[in-house]
PDB file of C-alpha atoms in Angstrom:
ATOM      1  CA  MET A 565     -11.469 161.456 -67.833  1.00 43.00           C
ATOM      2  CA  ARG A 566      -8.017 162.756 -66.935  1.00 48.00           C
ATOM      3  CA  MET A 567      -7.530 164.073 -70.460  1.00 52.00           C
ATOM      4  CA  ASN A 568     -10.885 165.862 -70.229  1.00 53.00           C
ATOM      5  CA  ARG A 569      -9.730 167.517 -67.007  1.00 52.00           C
ATOM      6  CA  ILE A 570      -6.518 168.613 -68.692  1.00 52.00           C
ATOM      7  CA  LEU A 571      -8.453 170.070 -71.610  1.00 53.00           C
ATOM      8  CA  MET A 572     -10.771 171.821 -69.150  1.00 53.00           C
ATOM      9  CA  ALA A 573      -7.689 173.398 -67.574  1.00 54.00           C
ATOM     10  CA  VAL A 574      -6.872 175.046 -70.893  1.00 56.00           C
ATOM     11  CA  ALA A 575     -10.352 176.562 -71.081  1.00 56.00           C
ATOM     12  CA  MET A 576     -10.146 177.742 -67.478  1.00 54.00           C
ATOM     13  CA  ALA A 577      -6.747 179.350 -68.118  1.00 56.00           C
ATOM     14  CA  LEU A 578      -8.331 181.358 -70.904  1.00 55.00           C
ATOM     15  CA  MET A 579     -11.255 182.271 -68.724  1.00 53.00           C
ATOM     16  CA  VAL A 580      -9.264 183.672 -65.815  1.00 53.00           C
ATOM     17  CA  GLY A 581      -6.814 185.382 -68.148  1.00 55.00           C
ATOM     18  CA  GLY A 582      -8.602 187.521 -70.116  1.00 51.00           C
ATOM     19  CA  THR A 583      -9.199 187.681 -65.958  1.00 44.00           C
ATOM     20  CA  ALA A 584      -5.432 186.111 -48.268  1.00 34.00           C
ATOM     21  CA  GLY A 585      -7.312 188.241 -46.026  1.00 37.00           C
ATOM     22  CA  ALA A 586     -10.230 190.588 -46.370  1.00 41.00           C
ATOM     23  CA  ALA A 587      -9.990 193.117 -49.173  1.00 46.00           C
ATOM     24  CA  THR A 588     -10.713 196.784 -48.717  1.00 59.00           C
ATOM     25  CA  ASP A 589     -13.821 198.175 -50.375  1.00 80.00           C
ATOM     26  CA  ARG A 590     -11.572 200.076 -52.796  1.00 84.00           C
ATOM     27  CA  TYR A 591      -9.636 196.962 -53.743  1.00 89.00           C
ATOM     28  CA  ARG A 592     -12.781 194.886 -54.172  1.00 89.00           C
ATOM     29  CA  GLU A 593     -14.427 197.528 -56.349  1.00 87.00           C
ATOM     30  CA  ALA A 594     -11.304 197.868 -58.494  1.00 88.00           C
ATOM     31  CA  LEU A 595     -11.162 194.080 -58.909  1.00 89.00           C
ATOM     32  CA  LYS A 596     -14.771 193.998 -60.043  1.00 86.00           C
ATOM     33  CA  GLN A 597     -14.005 196.724 -62.583  1.00 84.00           C
ATOM     34  CA  VAL A 598     -11.055 194.693 -63.909  1.00 85.00           C
ATOM     35  CA  LEU A 599     -12.916 191.374 -64.121  1.00 82.00           C
ATOM     36  CA  PHE A 600     -15.953 192.940 -65.761  1.00 79.00           C
ATOM     37  CA  ALA A 601     -14.353 195.821 -67.606  1.00 69.00           C
ATOM     38  CA  ASP A 602     -17.064 195.996 -70.262  1.00 60.00           C
ATOM     39  CA  SER A 603     -20.184 194.227 -71.449  1.00 59.00           C
ATOM     40  CA  ALA A 604     -18.147 191.933 -73.702  1.00 56.00           C
ATOM     41  CA  SER A 605     -15.972 190.774 -70.790  1.00 60.00           C
ATOM     42  CA  MET A 606     -19.097 190.095 -68.752  1.00 63.00           C
ATOM     43  CA  ALA A 607     -20.632 188.162 -71.659  1.00 63.00           C
ATOM     44  CA  ILE A 608     -17.531 185.960 -71.951  1.00 62.00           C
ATOM     45  CA  ARG A 609     -17.533 185.099 -68.254  1.00 63.00           C
ATOM     46  CA  LYS A 610     -21.272 184.466 -68.260  1.00 66.00           C
ATOM     47  CA  SER A 611     -21.038 182.057 -71.189  1.00 67.00           C
ATOM     48  CA  GLN A 612     -18.156 180.199 -69.557  1.00 66.00           C
ATOM     49  CA  MET A 613     -20.022 179.948 -66.259  1.00 69.00           C
ATOM     50  CA  LYS A 614     -22.941 178.399 -68.130  1.00 67.00           C
ATOM     51  CA  MET A 615     -20.597 176.031 -69.970  1.00 65.00           C
ATOM     52  CA  PHE A 616     -18.997 174.675 -66.791  1.00 61.00           C
ATOM     53  CA  VAL A 617     -22.206 174.316 -64.775  1.00 63.00           C
ATOM     54  CA  ALA A 618     -24.154 172.805 -67.670  1.00 60.00           C
ATOM     55  CA  GLY A 619     -21.269 170.424 -68.296  1.00 60.00           C
ATOM     56  CA  ALA A 620     -21.314 169.328 -64.673  1.00 59.00           C
ATOM     57  CA  LEU A 621     -25.055 168.735 -64.828  1.00 56.00           C
ATOM     58  CA  SER A 622     -24.721 166.660 -67.985  1.00 56.00           C
ATOM     59  CA  ARG A 623     -22.117 164.484 -66.229  1.00 54.00           C
ATOM     60  CA  SER A 624     -24.310 163.927 -63.185  1.00 53.00           C
ATOM     61  CA  ARG A 625     -25.409 160.402 -62.409  1.00 48.00           C
ATOM     62  CA  HIS A 626     -29.041 161.301 -63.001  1.00 53.00           C
ATOM     63  CA  GLY A 627     -28.641 162.468 -66.582  1.00 58.00           C
ATOM     64  CA  VAL A 628     -30.445 165.509 -67.953  1.00 60.00           C
ATOM     65  CA  SER A 629     -33.971 165.803 -69.300  1.00 69.00           C
ATOM     66  CA  SER A 630     -34.991 168.647 -71.604  1.00 73.00           C
ATOM     67  CA  GLU A 631     -37.125 170.057 -68.780  1.00 79.00           C
ATOM     68  CA  GLU A 632     -34.165 169.970 -66.391  1.00 74.00           C
ATOM     69  CA  ALA A 633     -31.916 171.680 -68.935  1.00 74.00           C
ATOM     70  CA  LEU A 634     -34.482 174.452 -69.428  1.00 81.00           C
ATOM     71  CA  ARG A 635     -34.894 174.872 -65.659  1.00 82.00           C
ATOM     72  CA  LEU A 636     -31.117 175.100 -65.284  1.00 80.00           C
ATOM     73  CA  GLU A 637     -30.868 177.690 -68.048  1.00 80.00           C
ATOM     74  CA  LYS A 638     -33.475 179.932 -66.427  1.00 86.00           C
ATOM     75  CA  SER A 639     -31.941 179.548 -62.981  1.00 87.00           C
ATOM     76  CA  LEU A 640     -28.446 180.327 -64.287  1.00 84.00           C
ATOM     77  CA  ASP A 641     -29.754 183.491 -65.938  1.00 85.00           C
ATOM     78  CA  ARG A 642     -31.186 184.650 -62.597  1.00 89.00           C
ATOM     79  CA  TYR A 643     -28.008 183.722 -60.730  1.00 88.00           C
ATOM     80  CA  ILE A 644     -25.780 185.537 -63.218  1.00 84.00           C
ATOM     81  CA  ALA A 645     -27.983 188.641 -63.105  1.00 83.00           C
ATOM     82  CA  THR A 646     -28.034 188.873 -59.308  1.00 88.00           C
ATOM     83  CA  GLN A 647     -25.111 187.085 -57.653  1.00 89.00           C
ATOM     84  CA  TYR A 648     -22.473 185.788 -60.077  1.00 86.00           C
ATOM     85  CA  GLY A 649     -20.368 188.973 -60.189  1.00 85.00           C
ATOM     86  CA  ASP A 650     -19.891 189.065 -56.416  1.00 89.00           C
ATOM     87  CA  ASP A 651     -19.123 185.333 -56.269  1.00 90.00           C
ATOM     88  CA  MET A 652     -16.511 185.621 -59.026  1.00 87.00           C
ATOM     89  CA  VAL A 653     -14.834 188.481 -57.165  1.00 89.00           C
ATOM     90  CA  ASP A 654     -14.774 186.360 -53.979  1.00 90.00           C
ATOM     91  CA  MET A 655     -13.114 183.483 -55.857  1.00 88.00           C
ATOM     92  CA  ALA A 656     -10.540 185.761 -57.480  1.00 88.00           C
ATOM     93  CA  LEU A 657      -9.636 187.784 -54.369  1.00 91.00           C
ATOM     94  CA  PRO A 658      -7.032 185.428 -52.805  1.00 91.00           C
ATOM     95  CA  CYS A 659      -4.898 185.163 -55.959  1.00 91.00           C
ATOM     96  CA  PHE A 660      -5.196 188.871 -56.721  1.00 92.00           C
ATOM     97  CA  ARG A 661      -4.330 189.908 -53.167  1.00 92.00           C
ATOM     98  CA  GLU A 662      -1.269 187.665 -53.337  1.00 92.00           C
ATOM     99  CA  ASN A 663      -0.026 188.966 -56.703  1.00 93.00           C
ATOM    100  CA  VAL A 664      -1.475 192.428 -57.356  1.00 93.00           C
ATOM    101  CA  SER A 665      -1.106 195.413 -55.055  1.00 93.00           C
ATOM    102  CA  GLU A 666      -3.989 197.818 -54.569  1.00 91.00           C
ATOM    103  CA  GLN A 667      -2.015 200.484 -56.428  1.00 92.00           C
ATOM    104  CA  GLN A 668      -1.479 198.122 -59.387  1.00 93.00           C
ATOM    105  CA  LEU A 669      -5.123 197.054 -59.424  1.00 91.00           C
ATOM    106  CA  VAL A 670      -6.437 200.608 -59.280  1.00 90.00           C
ATOM    107  CA  GLY A 671      -3.938 201.535 -62.010  1.00 91.00           C
ATOM    108  CA  LEU A 672      -5.170 198.650 -64.189  1.00 89.00           C
ATOM    109  CA  ALA A 673      -8.788 199.676 -63.652  1.00 88.00           C
ATOM    110  CA  GLY A 674      -7.798 203.198 -64.678  1.00 89.00           C
ATOM    111  CA  LEU A 675      -6.158 201.969 -67.883  1.00 90.00           C
ATOM    112  CA  LEU A 676      -9.207 199.873 -68.716  1.00 88.00           C
ATOM    113  CA  ALA A 677     -11.378 202.967 -68.258  1.00 88.00           C
ATOM    114  CA  ARG A 678      -9.325 205.069 -70.708  1.00 92.00           C
ATOM    115  CA  PRO A 679     -11.665 205.717 -73.665  1.00 93.00           C
ATOM    116  CA  ASP A 680      -9.360 204.495 -76.458  1.00 94.00           C
ATOM    117  CA  ILE A 681      -8.286 201.391 -74.524  1.00 92.00           C
ATOM    118  CA  ARG A 682     -11.813 200.688 -73.306  1.00 89.00           C
ATOM    119  CA  GLN A 683     -13.197 200.841 -76.850  1.00 91.00           C
ATOM    120  CA  ALA A 684     -10.439 198.698 -78.359  1.00 93.00           C
ATOM    121  CA  ASN A 685     -10.569 196.188 -75.506  1.00 87.00           C
ATOM    122  CA  ALA A 686     -14.367 195.896 -75.730  1.00 85.00           C
ATOM    123  CA  HIS A 687     -14.193 195.351 -79.487  1.00 89.00           C
ATOM    124  CA  ILE A 688     -11.552 192.641 -79.218  1.00 88.00           C
ATOM    125  CA  SER A 689     -13.358 190.997 -76.282  1.00 81.00           C
ATOM    126  CA  SER A 690     -16.556 190.788 -78.321  1.00 81.00           C
ATOM    127  CA  LEU A 691     -14.688 188.840 -81.016  1.00 83.00           C
ATOM    128  CA  TYR A 692     -12.927 186.672 -78.442  1.00 74.00           C
ATOM    129  CA  ALA A 693     -16.259 185.526 -77.018  1.00 68.00           C
ATOM    130  CA  ASP A 694     -17.061 183.693 -80.262  1.00 75.00           C
ATOM    131  CA  ILE A 695     -13.701 181.940 -80.184  1.00 74.00           C
ATOM    132  CA  VAL A 696     -14.174 180.817 -76.570  1.00 72.00           C
ATOM    133  CA  LYS A 697     -17.460 179.128 -77.476  1.00 70.00           C
ATOM    134  CA  ASP A 698     -15.587 176.785 -79.838  1.00 68.00           C
ATOM    135  CA  ILE A 699     -12.766 175.862 -77.466  1.00 69.00           C
ATOM    136  CA  MET A 700     -14.175 172.786 -75.716  1.00 67.00           C
ATOM    137  CA  PRO A 701     -15.757 171.045 -78.757  1.00 71.00           C
ATOM    138  CA  THR A 702     -12.644 171.736 -80.824  1.00 69.00           C
ATOM    139  CA  MET A 703     -10.373 170.347 -78.115  1.00 68.00           C
ATOM    140  CA  SER A 704     -12.581 167.282 -77.750  1.00 71.00           C
ATOM    141  CA  SER A 705     -12.437 166.777 -81.498  1.00 73.00           C
ATOM    142  CA  ALA A 706      -8.645 167.071 -81.446  1.00 70.00           C
ATOM    143  CA  PHE A 707      -8.399 164.501 -78.667  1.00 70.00           C
ATOM    144  CA  GLY A 708     -10.697 162.165 -80.608  1.00 75.00           C
ATOM    145  CA  ALA A 709      -8.490 162.444 -83.668  1.00 76.00           C
ATOM    146  CA  LEU A 710      -5.359 161.709 -81.662  1.00 70.00           C
ATOM    147  CA  LYS A 711      -7.063 158.765 -80.003  1.00 74.00           C
ATOM    148  CA  ASP A 712      -7.789 157.352 -83.460  1.00 79.00           C
ATOM    149  CA  GLY A 713      -4.211 157.913 -84.559  1.00 77.00           C
ATOM    150  CA  ARG A 714      -5.077 160.908 -86.740  1.00 80.00           C
ATOM    151  CA  GLN A 715      -3.371 164.299 -86.698  1.00 78.00           C
ATOM    152  CA  PRO A 716      -5.732 167.220 -85.980  1.00 77.00           C
ATOM    153  CA  THR A 717      -5.790 169.870 -88.693  1.00 78.00           C
ATOM    154  CA  LEU A 718      -5.320 173.523 -87.830  1.00 80.00           C
ATOM    155  CA  PRO A 719      -7.683 176.111 -89.328  1.00 79.00           C
ATOM    156  CA  SER A 720      -6.383 177.936 -92.392  1.00 83.00           C
ATOM    157  CA  VAL A 721      -5.250 181.480 -91.680  1.00 89.00           C
ATOM    158  CA  ALA A 722      -6.817 184.533 -93.347  1.00 90.00           C
ATOM    159  CA  GLU A 723      -4.658 186.560 -95.688  1.00 94.00           C
ATOM    160  CA  CYS A 724      -3.276 189.824 -94.336  1.00 95.00           C
ATOM    161  CA  THR A 725      -0.224 192.032 -94.680  1.00 96.00           C
ATOM    162  CA  GLU A 726       3.069 191.129 -93.061  1.00 96.00           C
ATOM    163  CA  ALA A 727       2.804 194.314 -91.003  1.00 96.00           C
ATOM    164  CA  TYR A 728      -0.538 193.181 -89.605  1.00 97.00           C
ATOM    165  CA  LYS A 729       0.837 189.704 -88.847  1.00 95.00           C
ATOM    166  CA  GLU A 730       3.694 191.277 -86.908  1.00 96.00           C
ATOM    167  CA  LYS A 731       1.282 193.504 -84.981  1.00 97.00           C
ATOM    168  CA  PHE A 732      -0.939 190.531 -84.158  1.00 96.00           C
ATOM    169  CA  GLU A 733       2.089 188.515 -83.013  1.00 96.00           C
ATOM    170  CA  ALA A 734       3.021 191.366 -80.659  1.00 96.00           C
ATOM    171  CA  TYR A 735      -0.541 191.275 -79.304  1.00 95.00           C
ATOM    172  CA  TRP A 736      -0.434 187.485 -78.865  1.00 94.00           C
ATOM    173  CA  GLN A 737       2.862 187.596 -76.990  1.00 93.00           C
ATOM    174  CA  ALA A 738       1.749 190.494 -74.778  1.00 92.00           C
ATOM    175  CA  SER A 739      -1.517 188.748 -73.886  1.00 89.00           C
ATOM    176  CA  GLY A 740       0.264 185.886 -72.090  1.00 85.00           C
ATOM    177  CA  THR A 741      -2.398 183.449 -73.352  1.00 82.00           C
ATOM    178  CA  GLU A 742       0.040 180.731 -74.390  1.00 82.00           C
ATOM    179  CA  GLN A 743       1.948 180.913 -71.104  1.00 79.00           C
ATOM    180  CA  LEU A 744      -1.271 180.666 -69.076  1.00 76.00           C
ATOM    181  CA  MET A 745      -2.432 177.618 -71.010  1.00 75.00           C
ATOM    182  CA  THR A 746       0.906 175.860 -70.639  1.00 76.00           C
ATOM    183  CA  SER A 747       1.092 176.668 -66.929  1.00 73.00           C
ATOM    184  CA  ALA A 748      -2.440 175.398 -66.304  1.00 68.00           C
ATOM    185  CA  VAL A 749      -1.785 172.093 -68.073  1.00 69.00           C
ATOM    186  CA  ASP A 750       1.583 171.615 -66.326  1.00 72.00           C
ATOM    187  CA  ASN A 751      -0.089 172.113 -62.945  1.00 68.00           C
ATOM    188  CA  VAL A 752      -2.806 169.577 -63.752  1.00 63.00           C
ATOM    189  CA  LEU A 753      -0.215 167.064 -64.972  1.00 65.00           C
ATOM    190  CA  ALA A 754       1.672 167.458 -61.698  1.00 67.00           C
ATOM    191  CA  LYS A 755      -1.495 166.517 -59.811  1.00 64.00           C
ATOM    192  CA  VAL A 756      -2.903 163.724 -62.003  1.00 59.00           C
ATOM    193  CA  GLY A 757       0.097 162.793 -64.092  1.00 57.00           C
ATOM    194  CA  VAL A 758       0.097 159.102 -63.209  1.00 55.00           C
ATOM    195  CA  GLY A 759      -1.285 157.154 -66.150  1.00 60.00           C
ATOM    196  CA  VAL A 760      -1.413 160.184 -68.456  1.00 64.00           C
ATOM    197  CA  ASP A 761       0.486 160.185 -71.750  1.00 70.00           C
ATOM    198  CA  GLU A 762       2.277 163.506 -71.354  1.00 71.00           C
ATOM    199  CA  ASP A 763       3.499 163.538 -74.954  1.00 75.00           C
ATOM    200  CA  LYS A 764      -0.089 163.227 -76.157  1.00 70.00           C
ATOM    201  CA  VAL A 765      -1.162 165.984 -73.790  1.00 70.00           C
ATOM    202  CA  LYS A 766       1.585 168.270 -75.097  1.00 73.00           C
ATOM    203  CA  THR A 767       0.536 167.459 -78.669  1.00 74.00           C
ATOM    204  CA  VAL A 768      -3.058 168.397 -77.866  1.00 71.00           C
ATOM    205  CA  LEU A 769      -1.921 171.576 -76.121  1.00 74.00           C
ATOM    206  CA  GLY A 770       0.219 172.531 -79.107  1.00 80.00           C
ATOM    207  CA  PHE A 771      -2.735 172.000 -81.430  1.00 80.00           C
ATOM    208  CA  VAL A 772      -5.133 173.967 -79.218  1.00 78.00           C
ATOM    209  CA  THR A 773      -2.670 176.844 -78.911  1.00 83.00           C
ATOM    210  CA  GLY A 774      -2.218 176.987 -82.676  1.00 87.00           C
ATOM    211  CA  MET A 775      -5.967 176.650 -83.209  1.00 84.00           C
ATOM    212  CA  ILE A 776      -6.833 179.528 -80.861  1.00 84.00           C
ATOM    213  CA  LYS A 777      -4.144 181.716 -82.381  1.00 89.00           C
ATOM    214  CA  ALA A 778      -5.391 181.000 -85.919  1.00 88.00           C
ATOM    215  CA  LEU A 779      -9.040 181.563 -85.041  1.00 85.00           C
ATOM    216  CA  MET A 780      -8.162 184.773 -83.268  1.00 89.00           C
ATOM    217  CA  LEU A 781      -6.172 186.111 -86.217  1.00 93.00           C
ATOM    218  CA  ASN A 782      -8.990 185.183 -88.597  1.00 90.00           C
ATOM    219  CA  ARG A 783     -11.461 187.138 -86.462  1.00 89.00           C
ATOM    220  CA  PHE A 784      -9.146 190.125 -86.209  1.00 94.00           C
ATOM    221  CA  VAL A 785      -8.335 190.478 -89.916  1.00 95.00           C
ATOM    222  CA  GLY A 786     -10.697 192.985 -91.474  1.00 94.00           C
ATOM    223  CA  SER A 787     -12.220 193.855 -88.099  1.00 95.00           C
ATOM    224  CA  VAL A 788      -9.551 194.995 -85.632  1.00 96.00           C
ATOM    225  CA  SER A 789      -7.404 197.900 -86.770  1.00 96.00           C
ATOM    226  CA  GLU A 790      -3.690 198.220 -86.092  1.00 96.00           C
ATOM    227  CA  SER A 791      -4.409 201.250 -83.906  1.00 96.00           C
ATOM    228  CA  GLU A 792      -6.779 199.144 -81.775  1.00 96.00           C
ATOM    229  CA  LEU A 793      -4.091 196.488 -81.419  1.00 96.00           C
ATOM    230  CA  ASP A 794      -1.635 199.226 -80.385  1.00 96.00           C
ATOM    231  CA  CYS A 795      -4.038 200.345 -77.628  1.00 95.00           C
ATOM    232  CA  VAL A 796      -4.451 196.848 -76.199  1.00 93.00           C
ATOM    233  CA  ILE A 797      -0.741 196.048 -76.494  1.00 95.00           C
ATOM    234  CA  LEU A 798      -0.043 199.219 -74.473  1.00 94.00           C
ATOM    235  CA  LEU A 799      -2.428 197.911 -71.816  1.00 92.00           C
ATOM    236  CA  MET A 800      -0.958 194.413 -71.791  1.00 91.00           C
ATOM    237  CA  ARG A 801       2.622 195.628 -71.502  1.00 93.00           C
ATOM    238  CA  SER A 802       1.873 197.682 -68.394  1.00 92.00           C
ATOM    239  CA  ASP A 803       3.245 196.548 -65.031  1.00 91.00           C
ATOM    240  CA  SER A 804      -0.321 196.376 -63.699  1.00 91.00           C
ATOM    241  CA  TYR A 805      -1.428 193.981 -66.425  1.00 89.00           C
ATOM    242  CA  ARG A 806       1.662 191.779 -65.993  1.00 88.00           C
ATOM    243  CA  ALA A 807       0.864 191.529 -62.276  1.00 91.00           C
ATOM    244  CA  GLN A 808      -2.696 190.544 -63.163  1.00 87.00           C
ATOM    245  CA  LEU A 809      -1.307 187.735 -65.352  1.00 85.00           C
ATOM    246  CA  ASN A 810       0.409 186.334 -62.253  1.00 87.00           C
ATOM    247  CA  ALA A 811      -2.961 186.362 -60.486  1.00 88.00           C
ATOM    248  CA  ALA A 812      -4.555 184.643 -63.473  1.00 82.00           C
ATOM    249  CA  ALA A 813      -1.843 181.967 -63.421  1.00 81.00           C
ATOM    250  CA  CYS A 814      -2.525 181.464 -59.703  1.00 84.00           C
ATOM    251  CA  MET A 815      -6.241 180.946 -60.399  1.00 81.00           C
ATOM    252  CA  ALA A 816      -5.462 178.560 -63.265  1.00 74.00           C
ATOM    253  CA  SER A 817      -3.062 176.533 -61.118  1.00 75.00           C
ATOM    254  CA  ASP A 818      -5.939 174.439 -59.777  1.00 75.00           C
ATOM    255  CA  PRO A 819      -8.643 174.748 -62.456  1.00 70.00           C
ATOM    256  CA  MET A 820     -10.735 171.836 -61.217  1.00 73.00           C
ATOM    257  CA  LYS A 821     -11.034 173.419 -57.762  1.00 79.00           C
ATOM    258  CA  LEU A 822     -12.065 176.720 -59.332  1.00 78.00           C
ATOM    259  CA  ILE A 823     -14.687 174.985 -61.474  1.00 78.00           C
ATOM    260  CA  LYS A 824     -16.023 173.123 -58.425  1.00 81.00           C
ATOM    261  CA  ASP A 825     -16.121 176.394 -56.465  1.00 85.00           C
ATOM    262  CA  MET A 826     -18.123 177.948 -59.294  1.00 83.00           C
ATOM    263  CA  GLU A 827     -20.516 175.016 -59.334  1.00 83.00           C
ATOM    264  CA  LYS A 828     -20.894 175.116 -55.540  1.00 86.00           C
ATOM    265  CA  ALA A 829     -21.565 178.865 -55.547  1.00 89.00           C
ATOM    266  CA  PHE A 830     -24.402 178.349 -58.007  1.00 88.00           C
ATOM    267  CA  VAL A 831     -25.825 175.315 -56.177  1.00 87.00           C
ATOM    268  CA  ASP A 832     -25.754 177.161 -52.839  1.00 91.00           C
ATOM    269  CA  TRP A 833     -27.489 180.155 -54.378  1.00 92.00           C
ATOM    270  CA  ALA A 834     -30.124 177.918 -55.987  1.00 89.00           C
ATOM    271  CA  LYS A 835     -30.761 176.125 -52.688  1.00 91.00           C
ATOM    272  CA  ALA A 836     -31.145 179.438 -50.867  1.00 93.00           C
ATOM    273  CA  ASN A 837     -33.727 180.385 -53.481  1.00 91.00           C
ATOM    274  CA  GLY A 838     -35.744 177.181 -53.174  1.00 90.00           C
ATOM    275  CA  GLU A 839     -34.230 175.266 -56.099  1.00 87.00           C
ATOM    276  CA  SER A 840     -32.108 172.123 -56.261  1.00 82.00           C
ATOM    277  CA  PHE A 841     -29.581 170.828 -58.809  1.00 74.00           C
ATOM    278  CA  ASP A 842     -27.425 167.708 -58.479  1.00 67.00           C
ATOM    279  CA  LEU A 843     -24.126 168.407 -60.264  1.00 61.00           C
ATOM    280  CA  HIS A 844     -22.313 165.285 -59.020  1.00 56.00           C
TER     281      HIS A 844
END
């Protein structure tokens, strides 16, 4: 169970990455623009919301019937269409207010709205969504292999030029993905470290990091141009984006609380709309 929570932290770090008082309307609107910069970003966050809530339901003491799963799916679709965006902004506000000034946030929203950056970012986000879908089952598989004394195997990497590899490496480093994942797992270990084999956790984290990097490169080769990578690297190297990474790290510092907050937001909405789901 503890290992599952640690693996969940990795997924949550990716979710908040890629994403203290009342906020002004301008700040709140800018934050919403950053979190949901394009349809691909919204699709990623929607799929992850479904993954976490459906996972909680499947772990509930009552089990899940096919009818219940279908009812949940329909209710989640309604929730996501009407309320999810505002709830996600509410959950992100404290960490953003602590780490990102209004000027930085508005500047980041402006960069994301620049046509060349918006197009490149939307394209890359649409590819990233497919990778995110494989994260949890792949991590579970890796943990199963380690539990059986086997070494997980990384995906083979697509062939590309050395110049493209270097450009992709610059993108990977600028994205801060690896740092977010490591930070999230370290924070979880600090909270539930008793009885956890830290060396095994680090081995799993190393595998997952390499797996995500390989899958990402494979998706990019033949699809994402070097000029698109240049656009997104420019975005990610901006002061505004680096500040946003600090906010993302803050959100990932307690991933289980964030997941529970997400579950509670959905359950409260469902109850207010005459429905009931037991996620515990």
